[in-house]
Coordinates of C-alpha atoms and ligand atoms in Angstrom, one line a residue:
X2 CA 48.1 41.0 49.5
X3 CA 50.3 43.2 46.9
X4 CA 51.7 45.1 49.8
X5 CA 54.1 42.7 50.4
X6 CA 57.3 41.2 48.5
X7 CA 55.7 37.7 48.7
X8 CA 52.6 36.2 50.3
X9 CA 54.8 33.3 51.7
X10 CA 58.9 33.2 52.6
X11 CA 59.8 29.9 53.4
X12 CA 63.2 30.0 55.4
X13 CA 64.8 26.2 54.5
X14 CA 64.6 24.2 51.9
X15 CA 64.3 20.8 53.2
X16 CA 61.3 18.1 52.6
X17 CA 58.6 20.0 54.6
X18 CA 59.7 23.7 53.3
X19 CA 59.9 22.7 49.7
X20 CA 56.8 20.9 49.8
X21 CA 54.6 23.9 51.6
X22 CA 56.4 26.4 49.0
X23 CA 55.4 24.3 45.7
X24 CA 51.9 23.6 47.0
X25 CA 51.7 27.1 48.1
X26 CA 52.6 28.5 44.7
X27 CA 50.2 26.3 43.0
X28 CA 47.1 27.8 44.8
X29 CA 48.5 31.0 43.4
X30 CA 50.8 32.6 46.3
X31 CA 54.0 34.2 45.6
X32 CA 56.7 32.1 47.3
X33 CA 60.1 32.5 48.2
X34 CA 62.4 29.8 49.9
X35 CA 65.9 31.0 51.1
X36 CA 68.4 28.1 51.8
X37 CA 71.8 28.6 53.0
X38 CA 73.1 24.9 52.1
X39 CA 72.1 22.6 49.2
X40 CA 68.3 22.1 48.8
X41 CA 66.7 18.9 49.7
X42 CA 67.6 19.5 53.7
X43 CA 68.8 16.8 56.4
X44 CA 67.2 13.9 54.1
X45 CA 68.6 14.3 50.9
X46 CA 71.9 15.6 52.0
X47 CA 72.7 14.3 55.4
X48 CA 70.0 12.0 56.2
X49 CA 67.2 9.7 55.3
X50 CA 68.6 9.4 51.4
X51 CA 72.5 8.8 52.0
X52 CA 71.9 6.6 55.3
X53 CA 69.5 4.3 53.3
X54 CA 72.1 4.1 50.1
X55 CA 74.6 3.2 53.0
X56 CA 71.8 0.3 54.3
X57 CA 71.5 -1.1 50.6
X58 CA 75.6 -1.0 50.5
X59 CA 76.1 -2.7 53.7
X60 CA 73.3 -5.2 53.5
X61 CA 75.3 -6.9 50.5
X62 CA 77.9 -8.7 52.5
X63 CA 75.4 -10.8 54.6
X64 CA 73.9 -11.6 51.3
X65 CA 77.0 -12.6 49.9
X66 CA 78.5 -14.1 52.9
X67 CA 75.4 -16.1 54.4
X68 CA 72.6 -16.3 51.7
X69 CA 73.6 -16.8 48.5
X70 CA 75.7 -20.1 48.3
X71 CA 73.0 -22.3 49.8
X72 CA 71.2 -21.2 46.7
X73 CA 73.9 -22.6 44.4
X74 CA 75.7 -19.7 44.1
X75 CA 80.0 -19.4 44.5
X76 CA 81.0 -15.8 44.8
X77 CA 84.9 -14.7 45.0
X78 CA 86.1 -12.8 48.2
X79 CA 83.9 -10.0 49.1
X80 CA 85.9 -6.8 48.7
X81 CA 84.4 -3.3 49.7
X82 CA 85.7 0.0 48.4
X83 CA 84.2 3.0 50.7
X84 CA 85.4 5.7 47.8
X85 CA 83.6 4.5 44.7
X86 CA 80.2 3.9 47.5
X87 CA 80.8 7.7 48.5
X88 CA 81.4 8.8 44.9
X89 CA 78.3 7.3 43.7
X90 CA 76.2 8.8 46.6
X91 CA 77.4 12.1 45.9
X92 CA 76.7 11.9 42.5
X93 CA 73.2 10.8 43.4
X94 CA 72.6 13.5 46.0
X95 CA 74.1 16.5 43.3
X96 CA 71.2 14.7 40.9
X97 CA 68.7 15.2 44.0
X98 CA 69.6 18.6 44.4
X99 CA 69.0 19.5 40.6
X100 CA 65.7 18.0 41.0
X101 CA 64.6 20.0 44.0
X102 CA 66.0 22.9 42.3
X103 CA 63.9 22.0 39.2
X104 CA 61.1 21.5 41.4
X105 CA 60.9 24.8 42.5
X106 CA 61.6 26.2 39.4
X107 CA 58.8 24.8 37.8
X108 CA 56.5 25.7 40.6
X109 CA 57.6 29.5 40.4
X110 CA 59.1 29.7 43.6
X111 CA 62.2 32.2 44.2
X112 CA 65.1 30.2 45.2
X113 CA 67.2 32.8 47.2
X114 CA 70.6 31.2 48.3
X115 CA 72.0 32.4 51.7
X116 CA 71.1 32.8 55.4
X117 CA 67.9 34.3 56.5
X118 CA 67.0 36.3 59.3
X119 CA 63.7 37.6 60.7
X120 CA 63.7 41.5 60.9
X121 CA 59.9 42.0 61.9
X122 CA 57.0 39.9 61.5
X123 CA 56.8 40.6 58.2
X124 CA 60.5 41.2 57.0
X125 CA 63.0 38.5 56.5
X126 CA 66.9 39.5 55.5
X127 CA 69.0 37.6 53.9
X128 CA 72.8 39.1 53.2
X129 CA 72.1 42.7 52.1
X130 CA 68.4 42.4 51.3
X131 CA 65.3 42.4 52.7
X132 CA 62.0 41.0 51.6
X133 CA 58.5 41.9 52.7
X134 CA 56.2 38.9 53.1
X135 CA 52.2 38.1 54.6
X136 CA 53.6 34.9 56.2
X137 CA 57.0 33.8 57.4
X138 CA 57.2 29.6 57.4
X139 CA 60.3 28.6 59.3
X140 CA 61.5 25.2 58.2
X141 CA 65.3 25.2 59.6
X142 CA 65.4 21.7 60.6
X143 CA 67.6 20.0 63.3
X144 CA 71.1 19.3 63.8
X145 CA 73.0 16.6 65.9
X146 CA 73.0 17.3 69.6
X147 CA 76.7 16.3 71.2
X148 CA 76.4 16.4 75.1
X149 CA 79.1 19.0 75.7
X150 CA 79.8 18.3 79.6
X151 CA 81.9 15.1 78.2
X152 CA 85.5 15.6 78.4
X153 CA 87.2 15.0 74.8
X154 CA 83.3 15.1 73.2
X155 CA 85.6 17.1 70.3
X156 CA 87.3 13.9 69.2
X157 CA 83.6 12.4 68.2
X158 CA 81.7 12.5 65.2
X159 CA 78.0 12.9 64.6
X160 CA 75.9 11.3 61.4
X161 CA 77.0 14.5 59.6
X162 CA 80.3 13.7 59.6
X163 CA 79.9 9.9 59.2
X164 CA 78.7 10.4 55.7
X165 CA 81.8 12.0 54.9
X166 CA 84.7 9.8 56.3
X167 CA 87.5 9.8 54.1
X168 CA 88.1 6.0 54.8
X169 CA 85.7 3.3 56.5
X170 CA 86.9 2.9 60.1
X171 CA 87.8 -0.5 61.0
X172 CA 86.5 -0.4 64.6
X173 CA 83.8 2.2 65.6
X174 CA 82.5 2.9 69.1
X175 CA 78.5 4.4 68.8
X176 CA 76.9 6.1 71.3
X177 CA 73.3 6.2 71.5
X178 CA 70.4 3.8 71.7
X179 CA 67.8 5.7 68.7
X180 CA 67.1 5.5 65.2
X181 CA 70.6 7.2 64.3
X182 CA 72.6 4.9 66.4
X183 CA 70.9 1.5 65.9
X184 CA 71.1 2.5 62.0
X185 CA 75.0 3.3 61.9
X186 CA 75.9 0.3 64.3
X187 CA 74.4 -1.7 61.5
X188 CA 75.5 0.0 58.4
X189 CA 79.1 0.0 60.0
X190 CA 78.9 -3.7 61.1
X191 CA 77.5 -4.8 57.3
X192 CA 80.5 -2.8 55.9
X193 CA 83.1 -4.8 57.7
X194 CA 84.3 -2.8 60.6
X195 CA 84.0 -3.9 64.1
X196 CA 81.4 -2.1 65.9
X197 CA 80.8 -1.4 69.9
X198 CA 77.2 0.0 70.7
X199 CA 77.3 1.6 73.8
X200 CA 73.6 2.9 75.3
X201 CA 73.2 4.4 78.6
X202 CA 69.8 2.6 79.3
X203 CA 69.0 -1.1 80.1
X204 CA 67.4 -1.4 76.4
X205 CA 68.0 0.8 73.2
X206 CA 65.1 2.2 70.7
X207 CA 63.4 3.5 74.3
X208 CA 59.8 4.4 73.1
X209 CA 59.5 1.4 70.7
X210 CA 57.5 -2.3 71.5
X211 CA 59.5 -3.8 74.2
X212 CA 59.0 -7.1 72.3
X213 CA 60.7 -5.4 69.0
X214 CA 63.6 -4.0 70.9
X215 CA 64.3 -7.2 72.5
X216 CA 64.2 -9.2 69.3
X217 CA 65.9 -6.5 67.7
X218 CA 69.0 -6.7 70.1
X219 CA 69.2 -10.5 69.8
X220 CA 69.3 -10.1 66.0
X221 CA 71.8 -7.9 66.1
X222 CA 74.0 -9.7 68.6
X223 CA 73.7 -12.8 66.4
X224 CA 75.3 -11.0 63.7
X225 CA 78.2 -10.0 66.1
X226 CA 77.4 -6.7 67.3
X227 CA 78.7 -5.8 70.7
X228 CA 76.0 -4.1 72.3
X229 CA 76.5 -3.0 75.7
X230 CA 73.5 -1.3 77.7
X231 CA 74.3 0.8 81.0
X232 CA 77.1 2.3 79.5
X233 CA 78.6 5.7 78.5
X234 CA 82.0 7.1 78.3
X235 CA 82.8 9.7 80.7
X236 CA 85.7 10.9 79.0
X237 CA 87.1 10.5 75.5
X238 CA 90.9 10.8 74.7
X239 CA 92.6 11.2 71.2
X240 CA 95.4 8.4 70.8
X241 CA 97.3 8.4 67.6
X242 CA 94.6 8.7 64.2
X243 CA 91.8 7.2 67.2
X244 CA 90.1 7.4 70.4
X245 CA 90.0 5.9 73.6
X246 CA 86.6 5.8 75.7
X247 CA 86.9 5.7 79.5
X248 CA 83.3 4.3 80.5
X249 CA 81.0 5.0 83.4
X250 CA 82.3 1.6 85.0
X251 CA 86.2 2.8 84.4
X252 CA 86.7 0.2 81.7
X253 CA 88.1 1.3 78.3
X254 CA 87.3 1.0 74.5
X255 CA 89.7 1.9 71.6
X256 CA 88.6 2.7 68.2
X257 CA 89.4 4.4 65.1
X258 CA 86.1 6.8 65.4
X259 CA 83.4 7.2 67.8
X260 CA 80.0 8.3 66.3
X261 CA 77.5 10.1 68.7
X262 CA 73.8 9.7 68.0
X263 CA 72.2 11.0 70.9
X264 CA 69.4 13.1 69.5
X265 CA 69.2 16.3 67.4
X266 CA 67.9 19.8 68.4
X267 CA 65.9 22.4 66.6
X268 CA 67.9 25.0 64.1
X269 CA 66.2 28.0 65.7
X270 CA 69.0 30.2 67.4
X271 CA 70.6 33.4 65.6
X272 CA 67.8 34.2 63.4
X273 CA 66.0 36.6 64.9
X274 CA 62.9 34.5 66.3
X275 CA 63.2 35.0 70.0
X276 CA 63.9 38.9 69.3
X277 CA 60.4 39.4 67.2
X278 CA 58.4 37.6 69.9
X279 CA 58.2 34.1 68.7
X280 CA 58.3 31.9 71.8
X281 CA 60.9 28.7 71.7
X282 CA 60.9 26.0 73.9
X283 CA 63.5 25.2 76.0
X284 CA 65.4 23.0 73.7
X285 CA 64.8 25.4 71.0
X286 CA 61.8 24.4 69.1
X287 CA 59.5 26.9 67.7
X288 CA 56.2 26.5 69.7
X289 CA 53.6 26.2 67.4
X290 CA 49.6 25.6 67.9
X291 CA 47.7 22.9 66.1
X292 CA 47.8 24.3 62.7
X293 CA 51.6 25.3 62.9
X294 CA 51.0 29.0 63.9
X295 CA 53.8 30.5 66.5
X296 CA 52.8 33.1 69.1
X297 CA 53.5 35.7 66.4
X298 CA 50.5 35.2 64.1
X299 CA 52.2 35.9 60.7
X300 CA 54.9 33.1 61.2
X301 CA 54.6 29.6 61.2
X302 CA 56.9 26.6 61.7
X303 CA 57.1 23.0 60.4
X304 CA 59.2 19.9 60.4
X305 CA 62.0 19.2 62.9
X306 CA 62.1 23.0 64.4
X307 CA 58.8 22.4 66.1
X308 CA 60.3 19.0 67.5
X309 CA 56.7 17.4 67.1
X310 CA 57.6 13.9 65.4
X311 CA 60.9 14.3 63.7
X312 CA 60.4 12.5 60.5
X313 CA 60.4 13.7 56.8
X314 CA 57.0 12.5 55.6
X315 CA 55.2 14.1 58.9
X316 CA 57.4 17.5 57.8
X317 CA 55.8 17.0 54.5
X318 CA 52.3 16.4 55.7
X319 CA 52.8 19.4 57.7
X320 CA 53.6 21.3 55.0
X321 CA 50.7 20.3 52.8
X322 CA 48.3 21.2 55.8
X323 CA 49.8 24.3 56.1
X324 CA 50.1 25.7 52.3
X325 CA 46.0 24.6 52.1
X326 CA 45.1 26.3 55.3
X327 CA 46.8 29.4 54.1
X328 CA 46.3 29.8 50.0
X329 CA 43.5 27.2 49.6
X330 CA 40.5 28.2 51.8
X331 CA 40.8 24.5 53.3
X332 CA 42.0 24.7 57.2
X333 CA 44.1 21.1 57.4
X334 CA 45.2 20.4 61.1
X335 CA 48.4 17.9 60.8
X336 CA 47.4 14.7 62.3
X337 CA 50.0 12.9 64.3
X338 CA 48.3 9.8 65.5
X339 CA 49.1 6.5 63.8
X340 CA 52.5 7.6 62.0
X341 CA 54.2 4.7 60.6
X342 CA 58.0 4.3 60.9
X343 CA 61.0 2.2 60.4
X344 CA 64.3 1.8 61.8
X345 CA 66.8 0.9 59.1
X346 CA 68.7 -1.7 61.0
X347 CA 69.7 -5.1 59.9
X348 CA 67.2 -6.5 60.2
X349 CA 64.6 -3.5 60.0
X350 CA 62.0 -2.3 62.6
X351 CA 58.8 -1.3 61.3
X352 CA 56.2 -0.1 63.6
X353 CA 53.1 1.9 63.3
X354 CA 50.4 2.4 66.2
X355 CA 50.6 1.3 70.2
X356 CA 53.1 -0.5 71.5
X357 CA 52.1 -2.9 74.0
X358 CA 52.7 -1.3 76.9
X359 CA 50.9 2.0 75.6
X360 CA 47.9 -0.4 74.7
X361 CA 47.6 -1.5 78.4
X362 CA 47.8 1.9 80.0
X363 CA 45.0 3.4 77.6
X364 CA 42.6 -0.1 77.3
X365 CA 41.4 -2.4 79.9
X366 CA 42.0 -5.5 78.2
X367 CA 44.0 -6.1 75.2
X368 CA 45.1 -9.1 73.2
X369 CA 48.6 -9.6 72.0
X370 CA 49.3 -11.7 69.0
X371 CA 53.0 -12.8 68.2
X372 CA 54.9 -14.8 65.9
X373 CA 58.4 -15.5 65.5
X374 CA 59.8 -17.6 62.7
X375 CA 62.8 -18.3 60.4
X376 CA 61.7 -16.7 57.1
X377 CA 61.3 -19.2 53.6
X378 CA 64.2 -17.1 52.0
X379 CA 67.0 -17.9 54.9
X380 CA 66.0 -21.7 55.2
X381 CA 68.8 -22.9 52.4
X382 CA 70.8 -20.6 54.1
X383 CA 73.3 -20.7 57.2
X384 CA 71.8 -17.5 58.5
X385 CA 70.2 -17.6 61.8
X386 CA 67.9 -14.8 61.9
X387 CA 64.4 -14.7 63.3
X388 CA 61.3 -12.4 62.0
X389 CA 58.9 -11.2 64.8
X390 CA 55.5 -9.8 64.0
X391 CA 53.4 -8.3 66.4
X392 CA 49.9 -7.2 66.9
X393 CA 48.2 -5.3 69.7
X394 CA 44.2 -5.6 69.8
X395 CA 41.8 -4.0 71.8
X396 CA 39.4 -6.4 73.0
X397 CA 36.6 -4.6 73.6
X398 CA 36.3 -3.1 69.9
X399 CA 38.3 -5.6 68.4
X400 CA 40.8 -3.0 66.9
X401 CA 44.1 -3.3 66.0
X402 CA 45.9 -0.8 67.9
X403 CA 49.7 -1.6 67.0
X404 CA 51.3 -3.9 64.9
X405 CA 55.2 -4.2 65.1
X406 CA 57.9 -6.3 63.1
X407 CA 61.5 -7.0 62.9
X408 CA 62.3 -8.8 59.6
X409 CA 63.6 -8.2 55.9
X410 CA 61.4 -6.0 54.4
X411 CA 59.7 -4.3 57.8
X412 CA 59.6 -1.3 56.4
X413 CA 58.2 -2.3 53.4
X414 CA 55.8 -4.4 55.1
X415 CA 54.5 -2.1 57.9
X416 CA 54.0 1.0 55.3
X417 CA 51.3 -1.3 53.8
X418 CA 49.8 -2.4 56.8
X419 CA 49.6 1.1 57.9
X420 CA 46.7 2.4 56.1
X421 CA 44.6 -0.8 57.9
X422 CA 45.7 0.4 61.4
X423 CA 45.2 4.4 60.4
X424 CA 41.6 3.2 59.2
X425 CA 40.8 1.6 62.2
X426 CA 40.3 -1.9 61.1
X427 CA 39.6 -4.6 63.3
X428 CA 41.4 -8.1 64.1
X429 CA 38.4 -10.0 62.7
X430 CA 39.1 -7.5 59.2
X431 CA 42.5 -8.7 58.9
X432 CA 41.7 -12.2 59.5
X433 CA 38.7 -11.7 56.8
X434 CA 41.8 -10.8 54.3
X435 CA 43.5 -13.6 52.5
X436 CA 47.2 -13.9 52.6
X437 CA 49.7 -13.9 50.0
X438 CA 51.7 -17.3 49.8
X439 CA 54.3 -17.6 50.3
X440 CA 55.3 -14.2 51.9
X441 CA 56.2 -13.2 55.3
X442 CA 53.9 -10.4 55.5
X443 CA 50.8 -12.8 55.4
X444 CA 51.8 -13.8 58.8
X445 CA 49.9 -10.8 59.8
X446 CA 46.4 -12.1 58.6
X447 CA 46.9 -15.6 59.6
X448 CA 47.5 -15.3 63.5
X449 CA 45.1 -16.8 65.5
X450 CA 45.6 -17.4 68.8
X451 CA 46.4 -14.5 71.4
X452 CA 49.5 -15.3 73.5
Ligands
LIG22 P1 66.9 9.9 69.4 O1 66.2 11.0 70.0 O2 65.8 8.7 68.5 O3 68.0 9.0 70.4 C1 68.9 9.5 71.0 C2 69.3 8.6 71.6 O4 70.4 9.0 72.4 C3 68.4 7.9 72.7 O5 68.8 6.4 73.0 C4 68.9 8.8 74.2 O6 68.9 7.7 75.3 C5 70.5 9.0 73.9 N1 70.7 10.0 74.6 C6 70.8 11.2 74.3 N2 71.6 12.0 75.1 C7 72.5 11.5 75.8 C8 73.7 11.3 76.2 N3 73.9 12.6 76.6 N4 74.5 10.8 76.9 C9 74.2 9.3 76.1 N5 73.1 9.0 75.6 C10 72.2 10.2 75.3 O7 67.8 10.4 68.1 P2 68.5 10.0 67.3 O8 69.6 10.9 67.1 O9 68.5 8.5 66.7 O10 67.5 10.6 65.9 C11 66.9 12.2 65.8 C12 65.8 11.8 65.3 O11 65.7 11.4 64.2 C13 65.1 10.5 65.7 O12 63.9 10.7 66.9 C14 63.7 10.3 64.5 O13 62.6 10.9 64.8 C15 64.7 10.8 63.3 N6 65.3 9.9 62.4 C16 64.5 9.2 62.1 C17 64.8 8.2 61.1 C18 64.0 7.1 60.4 O14 62.7 7.5 60.3 N7 64.4 6.1 60.0 C19 66.3 7.4 61.1 C20 67.3 8.7 61.8 C21 66.7 9.8 62.6 P3 67.5 7.9 75.9 O15 66.5 6.9 75.3 O16 68.0 7.1 77.4 O17 66.9 9.2 76.2

């Protein structure tokens, strides 16, 4: 291997790139990582972590206004300070950037600050320097997509800017019906803004279980969020310090800001990929095989830039598989089945496995177990919220194919059950499991009759 400067040159120090780099180094590879921005990628700097901190911040209002009084507490008028939250969050992100730097250093991975481009299948350039390498790993992630055909789209912001607003907007329009749109709608609403969320289809969160989608929509409406389906802006205009959106039904909406969360696109342009023969899909995704190898044998790609399942833990898993395959003599293929996920809405939605409609397409007979209830914690409060839990079961094998939940702590609860679903456990094994009482999660092991 000594004919190259490095055994592995990673482009992009996000979750996937850093994990692959550290693990490869632990297997004895000489590894460098180039990053043009802060260490940690989207997850740490402009995604999962700051988003979840905002979710926590925004959830306190409901607790204070609806929950605590019934339990005997009296609190004064709640006041929220966006700047203080932003400063605290930025400090935490800076700390995490430092943690990532420390992790790379202690693993013996060289961190190169700058934008990397591919010169040939074994050479990477950063600034004026060139590095030769046996393998190149593209882990550059994705960026928000904005539909450029909408007149006035330059007045819109994306999630990138939403994190860094100088003040909390009083009125917000959110466009889109995916994870980011739903999460930011709930965040801004929880922090006290008036929010209208517009989605072009009949019901948001396409691809999630239909009962879960409908239940979440209902819960969000109960909380006072203005959800409007079948609507999109056809034009956006600046008015004063705010915006006006003219919609496809010719109605208009005014707000202090309009947030587009209409998907993300792989970051693969202007880095020499196509020039050296790496095949890219129409949306720019690096096309890879089951071992994350591109059409150029020395170039691999993982994470959002490959547009497989765009989730941080999946990118990390892909990085682990790759490092084992290349440097540990242990070929591993990333497994994208039964990946659990959560939308950190309020209430959150957790899911693993097949939706009811996916299961109906793949299995001749399925049983559905469904329960909707008011959680114990809410009984002494004015909260009207209800929790939904649902199991999708293959009647022939008794295997639980899918598990879905909308309600407090759905992400935490579904993460636990995801092990059982991934392991292929049956409904009888769920039934044989004793519940922990009183919890909401026990409902998943006490659902007796299919609906
Ligand atoms: P998604 O792909 O999840 O959703 C995009 C949404 O925008 C869809 O509702 C889509 O509608 C709509 N849309 C697309 N194009 C247009 C358009 N031109 N005009 C109007 N609406 C449009 O993307 P997100 O941006 O929400 O998130 C990106 C990815 O990031 C997610 O897929 C997920 O993998 C990841 N993520 C995960 C999170 C988590 O795990 N909690 C949190 C945030 C992001 P339609 O359904 O009709 O296509």
